[in-house]
Coordinates of C-alpha atoms in Angstrom, one line a residue:
X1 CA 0.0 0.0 0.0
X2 CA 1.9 3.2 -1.5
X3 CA 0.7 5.4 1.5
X4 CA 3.3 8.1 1.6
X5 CA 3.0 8.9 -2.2
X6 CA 0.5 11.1 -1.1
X7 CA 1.8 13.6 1.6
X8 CA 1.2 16.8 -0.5
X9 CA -2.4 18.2 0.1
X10 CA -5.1 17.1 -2.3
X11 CA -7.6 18.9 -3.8
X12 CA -11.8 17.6 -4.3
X13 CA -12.9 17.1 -8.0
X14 CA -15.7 19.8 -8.3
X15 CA -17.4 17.4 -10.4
X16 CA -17.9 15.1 -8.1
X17 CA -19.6 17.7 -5.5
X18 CA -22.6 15.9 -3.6
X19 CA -20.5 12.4 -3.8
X20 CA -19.6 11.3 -0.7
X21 CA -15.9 11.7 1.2
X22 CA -15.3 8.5 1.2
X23 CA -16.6 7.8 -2.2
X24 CA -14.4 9.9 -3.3
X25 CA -11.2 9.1 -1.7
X26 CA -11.2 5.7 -2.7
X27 CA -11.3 7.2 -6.5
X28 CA -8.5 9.5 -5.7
X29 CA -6.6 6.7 -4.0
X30 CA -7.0 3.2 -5.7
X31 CA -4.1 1.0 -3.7
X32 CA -6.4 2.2 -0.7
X33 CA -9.6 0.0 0.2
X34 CA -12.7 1.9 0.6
X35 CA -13.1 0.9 4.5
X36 CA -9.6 1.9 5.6
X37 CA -10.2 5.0 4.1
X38 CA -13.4 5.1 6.4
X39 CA -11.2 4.1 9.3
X40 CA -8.7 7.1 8.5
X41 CA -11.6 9.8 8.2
X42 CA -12.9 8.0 11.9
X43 CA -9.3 8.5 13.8
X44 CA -9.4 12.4 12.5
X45 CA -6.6 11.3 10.2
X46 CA -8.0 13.0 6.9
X47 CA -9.0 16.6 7.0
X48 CA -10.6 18.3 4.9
X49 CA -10.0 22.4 4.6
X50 CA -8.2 21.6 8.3
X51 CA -12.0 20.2 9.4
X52 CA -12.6 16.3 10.4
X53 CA -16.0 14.9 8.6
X54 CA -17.4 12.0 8.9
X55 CA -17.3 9.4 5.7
X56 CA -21.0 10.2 5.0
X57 CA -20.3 13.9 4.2
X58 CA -21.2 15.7 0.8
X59 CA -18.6 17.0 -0.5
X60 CA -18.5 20.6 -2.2
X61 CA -15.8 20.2 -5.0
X62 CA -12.1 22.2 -4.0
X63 CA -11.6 21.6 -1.0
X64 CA -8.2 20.5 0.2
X65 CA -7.2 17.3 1.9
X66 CA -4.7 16.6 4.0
X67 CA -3.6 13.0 5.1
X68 CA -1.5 11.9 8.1
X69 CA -0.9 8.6 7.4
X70 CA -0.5 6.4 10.6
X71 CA 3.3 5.2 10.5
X72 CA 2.5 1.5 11.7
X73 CA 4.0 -1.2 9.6
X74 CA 1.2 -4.2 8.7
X75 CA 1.3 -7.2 10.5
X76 CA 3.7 -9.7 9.1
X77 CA 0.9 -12.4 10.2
X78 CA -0.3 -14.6 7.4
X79 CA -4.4 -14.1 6.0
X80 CA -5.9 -17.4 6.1
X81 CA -9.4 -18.2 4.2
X82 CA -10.5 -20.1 7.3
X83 CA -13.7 -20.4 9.1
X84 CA -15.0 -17.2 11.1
X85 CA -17.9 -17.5 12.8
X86 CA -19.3 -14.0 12.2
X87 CA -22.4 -12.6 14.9
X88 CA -22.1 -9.0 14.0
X89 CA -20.2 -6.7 12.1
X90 CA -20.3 -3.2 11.3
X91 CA -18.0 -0.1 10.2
X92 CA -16.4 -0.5 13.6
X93 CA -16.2 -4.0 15.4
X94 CA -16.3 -7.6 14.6
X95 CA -18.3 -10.2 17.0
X96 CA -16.7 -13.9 16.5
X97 CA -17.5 -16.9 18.0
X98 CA -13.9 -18.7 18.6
X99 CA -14.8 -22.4 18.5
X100 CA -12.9 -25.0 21.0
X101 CA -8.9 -25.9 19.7
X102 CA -8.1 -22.3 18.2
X103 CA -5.4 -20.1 19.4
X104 CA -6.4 -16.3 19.1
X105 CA -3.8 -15.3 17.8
X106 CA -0.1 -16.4 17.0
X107 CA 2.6 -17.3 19.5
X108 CA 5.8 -19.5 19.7
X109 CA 5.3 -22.4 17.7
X110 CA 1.8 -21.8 16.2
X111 CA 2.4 -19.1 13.0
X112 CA -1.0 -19.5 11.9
X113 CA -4.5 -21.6 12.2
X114 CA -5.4 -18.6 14.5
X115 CA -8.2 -16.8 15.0
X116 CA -6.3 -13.5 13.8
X117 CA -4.8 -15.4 10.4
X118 CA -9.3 -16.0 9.4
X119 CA -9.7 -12.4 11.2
X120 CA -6.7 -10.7 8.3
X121 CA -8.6 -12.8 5.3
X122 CA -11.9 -11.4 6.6
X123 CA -10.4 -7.4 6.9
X124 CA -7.7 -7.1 5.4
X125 CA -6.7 -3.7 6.5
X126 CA -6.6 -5.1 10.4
X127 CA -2.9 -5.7 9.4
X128 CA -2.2 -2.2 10.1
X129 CA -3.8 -2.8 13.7
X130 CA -1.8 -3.2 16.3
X131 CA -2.0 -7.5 16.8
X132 CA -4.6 -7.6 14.2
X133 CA -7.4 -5.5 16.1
X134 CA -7.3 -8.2 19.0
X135 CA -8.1 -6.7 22.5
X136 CA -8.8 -9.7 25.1
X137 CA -8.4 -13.1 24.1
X138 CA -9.4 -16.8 24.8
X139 CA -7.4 -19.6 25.7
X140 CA -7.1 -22.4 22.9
X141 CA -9.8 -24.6 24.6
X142 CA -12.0 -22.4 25.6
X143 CA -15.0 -21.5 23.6
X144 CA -17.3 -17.9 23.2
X145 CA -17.2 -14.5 21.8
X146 CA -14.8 -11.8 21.3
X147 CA -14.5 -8.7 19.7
X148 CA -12.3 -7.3 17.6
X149 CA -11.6 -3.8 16.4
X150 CA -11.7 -2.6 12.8
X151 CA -10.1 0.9 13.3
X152 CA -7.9 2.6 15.9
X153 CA -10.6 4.7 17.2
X154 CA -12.6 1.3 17.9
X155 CA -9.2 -0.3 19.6
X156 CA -8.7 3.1 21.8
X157 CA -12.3 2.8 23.0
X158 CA -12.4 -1.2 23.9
X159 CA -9.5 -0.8 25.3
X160 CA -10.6 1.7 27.6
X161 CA -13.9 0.0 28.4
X162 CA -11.8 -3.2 29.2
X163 CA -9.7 -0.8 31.6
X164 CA -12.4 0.6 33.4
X165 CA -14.6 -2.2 33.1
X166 CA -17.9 -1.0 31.6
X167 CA -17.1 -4.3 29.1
X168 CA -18.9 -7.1 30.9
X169 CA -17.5 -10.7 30.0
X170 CA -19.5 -13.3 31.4
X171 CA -18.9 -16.9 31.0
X172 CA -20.4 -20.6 31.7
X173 CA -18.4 -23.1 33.4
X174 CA -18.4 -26.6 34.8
X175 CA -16.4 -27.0 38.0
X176 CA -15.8 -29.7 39.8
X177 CA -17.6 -30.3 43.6
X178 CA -20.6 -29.2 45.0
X179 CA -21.1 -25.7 45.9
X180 CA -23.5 -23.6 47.6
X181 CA -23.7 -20.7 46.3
X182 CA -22.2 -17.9 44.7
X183 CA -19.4 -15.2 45.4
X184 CA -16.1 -13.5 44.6
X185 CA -13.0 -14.7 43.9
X186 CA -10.2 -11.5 45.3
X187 CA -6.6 -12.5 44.1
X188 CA -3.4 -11.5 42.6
X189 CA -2.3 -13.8 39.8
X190 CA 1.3 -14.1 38.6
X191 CA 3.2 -16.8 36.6
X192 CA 3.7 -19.5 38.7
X193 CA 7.1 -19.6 40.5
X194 CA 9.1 -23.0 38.9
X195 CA 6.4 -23.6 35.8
X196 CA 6.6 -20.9 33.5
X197 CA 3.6 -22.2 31.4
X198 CA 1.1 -21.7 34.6
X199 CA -0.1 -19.1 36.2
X200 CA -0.6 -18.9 40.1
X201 CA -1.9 -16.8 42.7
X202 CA 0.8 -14.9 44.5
X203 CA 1.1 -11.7 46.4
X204 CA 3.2 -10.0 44.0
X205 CA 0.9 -10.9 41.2
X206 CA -1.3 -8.5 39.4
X207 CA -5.1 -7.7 40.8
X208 CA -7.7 -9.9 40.2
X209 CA -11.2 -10.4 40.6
X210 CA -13.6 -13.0 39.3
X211 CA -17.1 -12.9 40.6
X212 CA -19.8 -16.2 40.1
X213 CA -23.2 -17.8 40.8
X214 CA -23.9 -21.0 41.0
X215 CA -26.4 -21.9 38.2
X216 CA -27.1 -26.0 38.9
X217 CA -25.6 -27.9 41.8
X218 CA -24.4 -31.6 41.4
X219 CA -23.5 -34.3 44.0
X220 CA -19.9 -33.8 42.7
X221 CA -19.9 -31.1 40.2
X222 CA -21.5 -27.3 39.5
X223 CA -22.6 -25.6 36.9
X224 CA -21.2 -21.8 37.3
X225 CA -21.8 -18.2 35.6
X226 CA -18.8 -16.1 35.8
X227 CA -17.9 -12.4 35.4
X228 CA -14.9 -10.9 35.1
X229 CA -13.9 -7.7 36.6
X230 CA -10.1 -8.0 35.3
X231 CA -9.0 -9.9 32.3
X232 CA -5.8 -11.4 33.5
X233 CA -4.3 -15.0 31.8
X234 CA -6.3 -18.2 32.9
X235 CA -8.1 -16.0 34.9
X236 CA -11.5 -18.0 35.6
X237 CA -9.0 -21.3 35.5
X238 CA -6.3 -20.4 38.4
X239 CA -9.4 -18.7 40.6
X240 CA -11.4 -21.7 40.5
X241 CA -8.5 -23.8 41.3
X242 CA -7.6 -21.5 44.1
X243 CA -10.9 -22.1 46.0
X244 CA -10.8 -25.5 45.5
X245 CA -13.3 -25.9 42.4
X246 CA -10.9 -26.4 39.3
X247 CA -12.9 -26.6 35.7
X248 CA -14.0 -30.0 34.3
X249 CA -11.2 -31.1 32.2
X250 CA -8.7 -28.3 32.8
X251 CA -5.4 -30.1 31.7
X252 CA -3.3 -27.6 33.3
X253 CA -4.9 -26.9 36.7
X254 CA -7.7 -29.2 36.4
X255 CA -5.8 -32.7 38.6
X256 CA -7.5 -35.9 38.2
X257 CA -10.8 -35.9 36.9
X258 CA -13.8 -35.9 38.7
X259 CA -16.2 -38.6 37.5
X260 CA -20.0 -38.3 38.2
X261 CA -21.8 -41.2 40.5
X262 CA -24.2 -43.8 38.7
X263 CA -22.7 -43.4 35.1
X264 CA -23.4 -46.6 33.1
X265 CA -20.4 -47.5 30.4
X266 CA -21.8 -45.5 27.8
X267 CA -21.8 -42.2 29.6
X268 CA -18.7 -43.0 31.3
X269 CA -16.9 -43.1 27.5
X270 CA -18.3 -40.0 27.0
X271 CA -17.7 -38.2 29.9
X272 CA -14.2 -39.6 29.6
X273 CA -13.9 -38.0 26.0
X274 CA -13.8 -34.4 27.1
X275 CA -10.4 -32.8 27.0
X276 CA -10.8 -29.5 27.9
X277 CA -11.8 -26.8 30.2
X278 CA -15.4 -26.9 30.6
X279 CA -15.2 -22.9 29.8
X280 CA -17.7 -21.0 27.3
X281 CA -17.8 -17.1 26.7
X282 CA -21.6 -17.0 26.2
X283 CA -22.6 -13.1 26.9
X284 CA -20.1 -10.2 26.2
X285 CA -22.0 -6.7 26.3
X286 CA -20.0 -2.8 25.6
X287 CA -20.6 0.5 24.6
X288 CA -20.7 1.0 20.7
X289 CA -17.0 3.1 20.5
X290 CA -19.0 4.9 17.0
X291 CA -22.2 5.3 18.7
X292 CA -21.9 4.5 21.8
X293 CA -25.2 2.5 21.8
X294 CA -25.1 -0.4 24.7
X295 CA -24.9 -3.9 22.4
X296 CA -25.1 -7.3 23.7
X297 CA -24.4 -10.8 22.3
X298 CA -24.8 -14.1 23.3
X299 CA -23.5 -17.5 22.6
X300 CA -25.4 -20.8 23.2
X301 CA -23.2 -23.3 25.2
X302 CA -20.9 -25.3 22.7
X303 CA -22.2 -29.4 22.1
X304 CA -19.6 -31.2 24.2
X305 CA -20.7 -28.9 27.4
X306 CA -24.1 -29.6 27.2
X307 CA -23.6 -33.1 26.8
X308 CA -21.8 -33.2 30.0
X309 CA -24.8 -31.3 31.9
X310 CA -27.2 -33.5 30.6
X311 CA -24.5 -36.7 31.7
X312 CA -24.5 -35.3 34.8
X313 CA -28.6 -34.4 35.1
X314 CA -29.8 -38.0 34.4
X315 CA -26.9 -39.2 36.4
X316 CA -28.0 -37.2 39.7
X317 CA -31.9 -38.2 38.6
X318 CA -31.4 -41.6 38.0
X319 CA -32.4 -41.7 34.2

């Protein structure tokens, strides 16, 4: 993308007066897609006669536009035509369901097959996002919703409605042993002392708090809905470890698995099948950053987890 072959001022066809701004740009400038031109106008990067307009705006014919082209370099991750479970998407934000065995984005030893590589084919212009437009993430295993930013203005505001927490994440989780209610979880978490691949709750660690309700009790299980009030790695896992209630399945902080009473072979196989945290991002709700609207999504628990619930209702009712 030839960007800085434009740093001298423009100036507006007049025949094209009553076109739109945007319209009109992406004449002006063909190596420059339509919606990161949209993006630009949004982050008060294109002015025009020193004024910042929205995309939608008429324009007159002569006036003179100026670009200051963000200096970012794109992403050097790869665009992959994978699957992207789309739930909304507008001018502003994407809403993704990330399914059970993706990473969200790349790390040591995974390049791509992430949820960033499908979210680059999808918008290409997120390359010149800082990690793609990615704000919070999920672990591999875990299932549920996330958003992702399609301009800088978007990633400033997320960001900042992750920060002061007027983002509400809520999740669904299966832990093991009874419980009797709900509560809150207060507790720094820091990477574990002699396993650099865990995380742990320690004094020095960074503040954390994970609220939850118990939804369905079991003789040896729960079924929980979490909210989190910081966003910190394995979160939900290391808190519900730390009290004594690790997720179904967890392979890192999970032990020895927890095996319901009165299972007959069958259900015992499948029970036994599950290989993951029982973990799923079903609601995430935040203020539109454009509009400023108040949007909420949902997600309906994956397959595998409500195949355990139902294991474990017929087990506790004697079907």
């Amino acid at each position: 993308m030839s960007d800085d072959s434009t740093g001298i001022p423009m100036i507006l066809p007049e025949e094209q007066a009553g076109q739109r701004l945007d319209a009109v740009l992406s004449q002006l400038l063909p190596e420059t897609s339509r919606s990161r031109i949209q993006t630009l106008v949004r982050d008060g990067r294109i002015l025009v006669d020193g004024v910042v307009e929205k995309p939608s705006a008429r324009i007159r014919g002569g006036e003179q536009v100026e670009i200051n082209w963000p200096e970012i370099e794109p992403s050097t991750w790869l665009a992959q035509d994978l699957p992207l479970h789309i739930l909304y998407e507008d001018a502003d934000i994407l809403v993704v369901h990330k399914p059970a065995g993706q990473l969200t984005h790349p790390g040591a030893g995974h390049a791509d097959g992430t949820l960033v590589n499908a979210v680059l084919a999808h918008v290409p212009d997120n390359a010149y996002l800082p990690r793609g437009g990615i704000v919070h993430r999920l672990d591999k295993d875990t299932t549920g919703l996330l958003v992702v930013a399609k301009s800088e203005m978007a990633r400033q505001s997320l960001i900042d409605q992750l920060g002061d927490h007027t983002m509400h994440r809520e999740y669904l989780a299966l832990v093991m042993g009874p419980m009797t209610g709900g509560g809150r979880v207060d507790a720094p978490i820091g990477r574990h002392a002699h396993d650099r691949l865990r995380m742990s709750v320690r004094d020095d660690g960074r503040p954390a708090q994970t609220e939850y309700r118990l939804v369905e009790r079991f003789p040896r299980h729960s079924y929980l809905r979490l909210r989190l009030a910081t966003g910190r790695t394995h979160q939900i896992r290391v808190h519900m470890t730390h009290i004594g209630h690790p997720l179904v399945g967890d392979p890192v902080y999970g032990g020895r698995m927890m095996v319901p009473q009165g299972l007959d072979e069958v259900a015992l196989a499948h029970w036994r099948q599950f290989r993951r945290q029982a973990l799923h991002a079903w609601r995430l709700r935040l203020y539109h950053p454009e509009s400023g609207a108040l949007m909420t999504w949902e997600s309906p628990l994956p397959e595998d987890m409500t195949e355990l619930l139902t294991l474990l209702r017929d087990a506790r009712d004697g079907h």
